[in-house]
Tab-separated table of C-alpha atoms and ligand atoms in Angstrom:
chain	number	residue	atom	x	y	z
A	1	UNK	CA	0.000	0.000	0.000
A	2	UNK	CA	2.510	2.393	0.761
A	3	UNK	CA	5.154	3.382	-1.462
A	4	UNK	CA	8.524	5.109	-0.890
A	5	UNK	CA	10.306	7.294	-3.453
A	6	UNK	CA	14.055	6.890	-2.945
A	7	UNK	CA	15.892	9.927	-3.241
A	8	UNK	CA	17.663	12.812	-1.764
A	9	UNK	CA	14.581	15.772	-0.628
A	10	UNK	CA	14.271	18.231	1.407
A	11	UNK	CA	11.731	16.382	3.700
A	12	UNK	CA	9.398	12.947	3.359
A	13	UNK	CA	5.799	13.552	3.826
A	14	UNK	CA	2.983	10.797	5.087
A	15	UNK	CA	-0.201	10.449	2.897
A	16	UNK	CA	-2.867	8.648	4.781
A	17	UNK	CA	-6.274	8.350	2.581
A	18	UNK	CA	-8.062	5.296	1.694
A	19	UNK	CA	-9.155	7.151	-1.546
A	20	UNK	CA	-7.070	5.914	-4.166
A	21	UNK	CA	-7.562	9.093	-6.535
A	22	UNK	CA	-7.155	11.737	-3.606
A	23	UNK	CA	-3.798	9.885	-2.459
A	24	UNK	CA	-2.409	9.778	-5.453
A	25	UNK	CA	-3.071	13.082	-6.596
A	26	UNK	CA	-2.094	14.462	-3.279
A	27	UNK	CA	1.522	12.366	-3.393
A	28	UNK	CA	1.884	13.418	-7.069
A	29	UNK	CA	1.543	17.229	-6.006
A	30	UNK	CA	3.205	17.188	-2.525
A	31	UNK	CA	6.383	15.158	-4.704
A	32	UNK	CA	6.350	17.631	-7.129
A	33	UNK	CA	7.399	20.195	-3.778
A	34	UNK	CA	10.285	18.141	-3.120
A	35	UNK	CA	8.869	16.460	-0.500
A	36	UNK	CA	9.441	12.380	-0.570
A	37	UNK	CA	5.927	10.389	-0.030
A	38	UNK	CA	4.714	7.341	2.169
A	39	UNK	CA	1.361	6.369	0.786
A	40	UNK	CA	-1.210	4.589	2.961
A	41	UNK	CA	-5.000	3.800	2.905
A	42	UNK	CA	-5.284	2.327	6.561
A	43	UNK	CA	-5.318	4.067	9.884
A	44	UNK	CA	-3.546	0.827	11.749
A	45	UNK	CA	-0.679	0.896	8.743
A	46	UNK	CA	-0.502	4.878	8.962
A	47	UNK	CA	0.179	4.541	12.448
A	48	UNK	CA	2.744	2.067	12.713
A	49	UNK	CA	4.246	4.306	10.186
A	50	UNK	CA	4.257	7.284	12.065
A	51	UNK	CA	5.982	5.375	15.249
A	52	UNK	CA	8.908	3.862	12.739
A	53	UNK	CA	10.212	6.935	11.345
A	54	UNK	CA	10.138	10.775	11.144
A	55	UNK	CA	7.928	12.622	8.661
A	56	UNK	CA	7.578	16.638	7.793
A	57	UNK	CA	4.327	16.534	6.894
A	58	UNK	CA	1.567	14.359	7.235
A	59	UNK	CA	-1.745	14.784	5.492
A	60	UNK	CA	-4.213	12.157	7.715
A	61	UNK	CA	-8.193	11.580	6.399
A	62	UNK	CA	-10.563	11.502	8.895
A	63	UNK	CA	-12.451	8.428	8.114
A	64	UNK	CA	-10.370	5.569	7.272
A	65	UNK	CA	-10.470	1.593	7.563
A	66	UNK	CA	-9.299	0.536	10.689
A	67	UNK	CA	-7.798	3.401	13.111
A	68	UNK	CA	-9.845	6.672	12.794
A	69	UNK	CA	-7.805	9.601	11.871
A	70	UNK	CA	-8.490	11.556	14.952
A	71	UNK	CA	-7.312	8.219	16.951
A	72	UNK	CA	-4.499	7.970	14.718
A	73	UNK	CA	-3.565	11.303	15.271
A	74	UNK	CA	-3.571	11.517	18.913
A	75	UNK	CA	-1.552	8.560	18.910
A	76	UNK	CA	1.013	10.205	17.487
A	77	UNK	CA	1.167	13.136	19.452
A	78	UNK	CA	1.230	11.066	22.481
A	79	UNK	CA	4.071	8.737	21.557
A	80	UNK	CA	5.814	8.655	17.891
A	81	UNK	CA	8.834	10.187	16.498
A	82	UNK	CA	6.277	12.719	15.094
A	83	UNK	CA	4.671	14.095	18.182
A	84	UNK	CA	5.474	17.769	16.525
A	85	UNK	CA	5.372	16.692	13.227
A	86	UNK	CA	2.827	19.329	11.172
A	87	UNK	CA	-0.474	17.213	10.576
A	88	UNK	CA	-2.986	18.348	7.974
A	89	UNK	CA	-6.123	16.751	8.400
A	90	UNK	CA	-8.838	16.013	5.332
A	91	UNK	CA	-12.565	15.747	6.445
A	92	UNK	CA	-15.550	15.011	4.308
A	93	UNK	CA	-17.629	16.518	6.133
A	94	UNK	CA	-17.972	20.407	6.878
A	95	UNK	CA	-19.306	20.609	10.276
A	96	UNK	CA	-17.932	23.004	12.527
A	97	UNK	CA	-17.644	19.891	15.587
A	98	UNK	CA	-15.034	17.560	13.215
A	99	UNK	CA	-13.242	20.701	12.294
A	100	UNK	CA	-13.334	21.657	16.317
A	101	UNK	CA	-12.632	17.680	16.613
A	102	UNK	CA	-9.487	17.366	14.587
A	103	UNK	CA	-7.947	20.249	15.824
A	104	UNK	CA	-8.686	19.226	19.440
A	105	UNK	CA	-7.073	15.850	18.595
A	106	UNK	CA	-3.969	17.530	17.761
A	107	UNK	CA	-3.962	18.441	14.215
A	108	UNK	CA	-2.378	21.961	13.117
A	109	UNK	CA	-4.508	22.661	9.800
A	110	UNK	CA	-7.245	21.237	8.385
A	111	UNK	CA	-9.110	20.719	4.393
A	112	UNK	CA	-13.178	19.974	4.139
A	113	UNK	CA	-13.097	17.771	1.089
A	114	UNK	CA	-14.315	18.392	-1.750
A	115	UNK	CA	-11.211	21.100	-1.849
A	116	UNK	CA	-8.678	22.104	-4.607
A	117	UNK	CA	-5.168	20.487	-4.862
A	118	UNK	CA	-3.725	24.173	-4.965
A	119	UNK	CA	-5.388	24.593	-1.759
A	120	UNK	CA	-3.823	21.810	-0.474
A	121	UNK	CA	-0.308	22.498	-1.478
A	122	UNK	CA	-0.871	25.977	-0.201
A	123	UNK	CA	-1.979	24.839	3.589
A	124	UNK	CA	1.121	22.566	3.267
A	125	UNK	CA	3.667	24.873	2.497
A	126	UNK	CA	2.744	27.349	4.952
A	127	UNK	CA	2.522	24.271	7.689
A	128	UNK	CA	6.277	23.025	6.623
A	129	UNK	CA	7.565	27.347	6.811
A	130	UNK	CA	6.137	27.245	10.450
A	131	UNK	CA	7.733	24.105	11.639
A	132	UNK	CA	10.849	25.559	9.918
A	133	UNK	CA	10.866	28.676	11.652
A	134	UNK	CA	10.158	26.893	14.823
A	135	UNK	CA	13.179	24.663	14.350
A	136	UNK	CA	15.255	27.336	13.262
A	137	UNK	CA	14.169	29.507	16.656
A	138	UNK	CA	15.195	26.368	18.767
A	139	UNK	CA	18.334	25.955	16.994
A	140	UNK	CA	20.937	26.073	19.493
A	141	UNK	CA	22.994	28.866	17.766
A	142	UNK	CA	19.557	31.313	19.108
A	143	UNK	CA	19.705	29.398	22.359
A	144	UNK	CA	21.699	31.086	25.785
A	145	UNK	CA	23.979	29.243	28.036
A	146	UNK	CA	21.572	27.078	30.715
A	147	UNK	CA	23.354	28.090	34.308
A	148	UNK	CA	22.902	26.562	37.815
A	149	UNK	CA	24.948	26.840	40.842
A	150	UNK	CA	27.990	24.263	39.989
A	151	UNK	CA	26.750	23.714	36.280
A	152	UNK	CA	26.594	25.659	32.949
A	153	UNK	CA	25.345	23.963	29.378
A	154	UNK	CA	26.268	26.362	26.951
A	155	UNK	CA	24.055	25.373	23.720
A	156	UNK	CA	25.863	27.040	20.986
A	157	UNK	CA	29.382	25.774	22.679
A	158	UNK	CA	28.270	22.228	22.881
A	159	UNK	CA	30.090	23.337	25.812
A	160	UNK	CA	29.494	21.772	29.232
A	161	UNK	CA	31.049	23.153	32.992
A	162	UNK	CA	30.669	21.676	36.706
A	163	UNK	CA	32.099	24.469	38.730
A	164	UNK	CA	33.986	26.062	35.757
A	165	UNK	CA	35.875	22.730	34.991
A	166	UNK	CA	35.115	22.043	31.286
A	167	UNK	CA	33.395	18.145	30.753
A	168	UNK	CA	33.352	16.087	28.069
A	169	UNK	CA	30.007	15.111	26.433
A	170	UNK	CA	29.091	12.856	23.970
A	171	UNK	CA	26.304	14.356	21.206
A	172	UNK	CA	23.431	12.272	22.547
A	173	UNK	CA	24.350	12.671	26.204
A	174	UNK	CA	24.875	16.649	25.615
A	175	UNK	CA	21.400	16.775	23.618
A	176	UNK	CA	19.602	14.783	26.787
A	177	UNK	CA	21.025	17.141	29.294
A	178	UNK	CA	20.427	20.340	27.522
A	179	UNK	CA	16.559	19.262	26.523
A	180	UNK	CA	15.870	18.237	30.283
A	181	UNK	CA	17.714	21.149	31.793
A	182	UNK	CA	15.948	23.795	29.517
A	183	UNK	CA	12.827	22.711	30.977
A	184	UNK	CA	13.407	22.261	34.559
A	185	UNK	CA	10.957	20.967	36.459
A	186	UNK	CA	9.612	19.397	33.412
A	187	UNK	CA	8.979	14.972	33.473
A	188	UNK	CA	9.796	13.536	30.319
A	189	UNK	CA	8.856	9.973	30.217
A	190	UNK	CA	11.447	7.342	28.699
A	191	UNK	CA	9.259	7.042	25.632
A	192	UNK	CA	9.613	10.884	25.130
A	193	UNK	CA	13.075	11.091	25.524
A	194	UNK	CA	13.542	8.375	23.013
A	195	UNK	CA	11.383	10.257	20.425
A	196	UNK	CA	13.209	13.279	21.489
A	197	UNK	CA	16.793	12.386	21.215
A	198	UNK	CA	16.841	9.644	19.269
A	199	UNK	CA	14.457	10.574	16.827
A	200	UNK	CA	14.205	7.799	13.597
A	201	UNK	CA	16.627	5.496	15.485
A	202	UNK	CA	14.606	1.866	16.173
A	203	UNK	CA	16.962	-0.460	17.675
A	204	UNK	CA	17.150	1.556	20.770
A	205	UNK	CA	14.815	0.589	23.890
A	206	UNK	CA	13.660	2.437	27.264
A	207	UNK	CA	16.783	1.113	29.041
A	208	UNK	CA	18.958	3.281	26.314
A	209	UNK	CA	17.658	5.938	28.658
A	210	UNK	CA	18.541	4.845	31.548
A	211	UNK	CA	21.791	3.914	30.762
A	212	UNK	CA	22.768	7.424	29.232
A	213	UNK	CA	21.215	9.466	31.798
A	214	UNK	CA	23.940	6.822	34.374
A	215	UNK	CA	26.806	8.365	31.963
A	216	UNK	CA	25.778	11.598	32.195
A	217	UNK	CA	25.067	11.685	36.298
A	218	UNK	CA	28.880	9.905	35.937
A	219	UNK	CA	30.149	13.207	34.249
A	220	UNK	CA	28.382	15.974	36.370
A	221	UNK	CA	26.880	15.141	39.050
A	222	UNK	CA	28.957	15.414	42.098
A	223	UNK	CA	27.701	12.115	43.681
A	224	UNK	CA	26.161	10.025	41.154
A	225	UNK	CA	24.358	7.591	43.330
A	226	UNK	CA	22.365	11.366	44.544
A	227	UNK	CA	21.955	13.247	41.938
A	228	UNK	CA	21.253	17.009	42.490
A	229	UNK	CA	20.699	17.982	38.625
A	230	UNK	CA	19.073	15.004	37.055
A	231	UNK	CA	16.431	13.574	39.193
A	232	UNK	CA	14.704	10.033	38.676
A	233	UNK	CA	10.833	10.308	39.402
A	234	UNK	CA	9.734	6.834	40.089
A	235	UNK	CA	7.258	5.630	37.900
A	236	UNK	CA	7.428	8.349	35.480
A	237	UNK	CA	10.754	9.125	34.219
A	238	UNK	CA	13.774	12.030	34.542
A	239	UNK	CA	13.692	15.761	34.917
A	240	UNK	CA	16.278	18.415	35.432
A	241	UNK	CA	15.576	20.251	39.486
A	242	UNK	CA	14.150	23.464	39.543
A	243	UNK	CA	13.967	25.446	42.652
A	244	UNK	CA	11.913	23.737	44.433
A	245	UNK	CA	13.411	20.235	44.423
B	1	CA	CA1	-11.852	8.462	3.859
């Protein structure tokens, strides 16, 4: 059902529609903007490709076989690789409640069907510029130097001190540390993380986690075995300490 284009884009988009004509047309047009396209017609397919790999764009119909979209959809902002991922939803119907309905589910834009392919394209491109300029605002060149007492992550540096002594990180343990610490206070689960940091990567499991955040609390923390910076919260997952802890 689905079918990949193999070749060197700016971005790979996910076309979930169980009409033949309207998926085609919509991969045709959506290829023809550089972007590379997964095609499927099922909601339980379209999921499982959502939590395998990282998309741009997806364009998810409402009513599908199998998986709803508005199930599908808030199953991938719960837990995928594409929990910000743009989504552009198509509905059939015009009713104000399934517009209000997809939106609430966590879709960015939506199409009533019958609607124009320039339309589409149009909603697309504008939903691909936004995630762009949101990436490009949390690129860490824009992003200041994280301090606490006895610990400074400097983003643009890749540069990380425990009472001014420079430390050594590796990419993957230095993006961890620097998403948890600029939101202190903040849980992120294990299945987060792994969407987080990891991205596309499959062959790594909830005790990847685990194990980094061990390296990390190794390099920083001055007593591993109590950590002050990175706290476990049982049941839940890691966080950085704000104030209060
Ligand atoms: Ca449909």
């Amino acid at each position: 059902m689905d079918r990949e284009r193999t070749q060197t884009t700016p971005g790979r988009a996910l076309i979930v529609e169980d009409e033949p004509h309207i998926r085609e047309l919509v991969a045709l047009h959506l290829s023809l903007e550089g972007l590379t396209c997964t095609q499927t017609g099922d909601g339980d397919e379209a999921l499982r490709l959502a939590k395998d790999g990282h998309f741009d764009l997806i364009v998810l119909d409402l009513m599908l076989p199998g998986l709803d979209g508005v199930t599908v959809c808030r199953a991938i902002r719960r837990d995928s690789p594409n929990a910000e991922t743009p989504i552009l939803m198509l509905t059939a119907r015009s009713e104000e409640s399934d517009k209000v309905l997809g939106l609430e589910s966590g879709a960015d834009d939506y199409l009533t069907k019958p609607f124009g392919i320039r339309e589409l394209v149009a909603r697309a491109r504008a939903l691909l510029r936004r995630a762009n300029a949101i990436r490009a605002a949390q690129a860490p060149e824009h992003a200041e130097v994280i301090a606490v007492p006895g610990l400074s992550i400097d983003p643009a540096r890749r540069q990380v001190r425990v009472d001014d002594r420079a430390v050594d990180l590796t990419t993957l343990e230095f993006e961890l540390l620097y998403l948890l610490a600029s939101r202190r206070g903040l849980v992120f689960s294990r299945e987060m993380l792994l969407g987080r940091v990891w991205k596309d990567d499959r062959h790594v499991t909830e005790r990847s986690v685990d194990t980094l955040i061990k390296r990390i609390r190794k390099k920083i923390e001055p007593d591993p075995e109590n950590p002050k910076f990175i706290l476990t919260v049982w049941g839940a997952g890691y966080k950085f300490a704000d104030a209060d802890d």
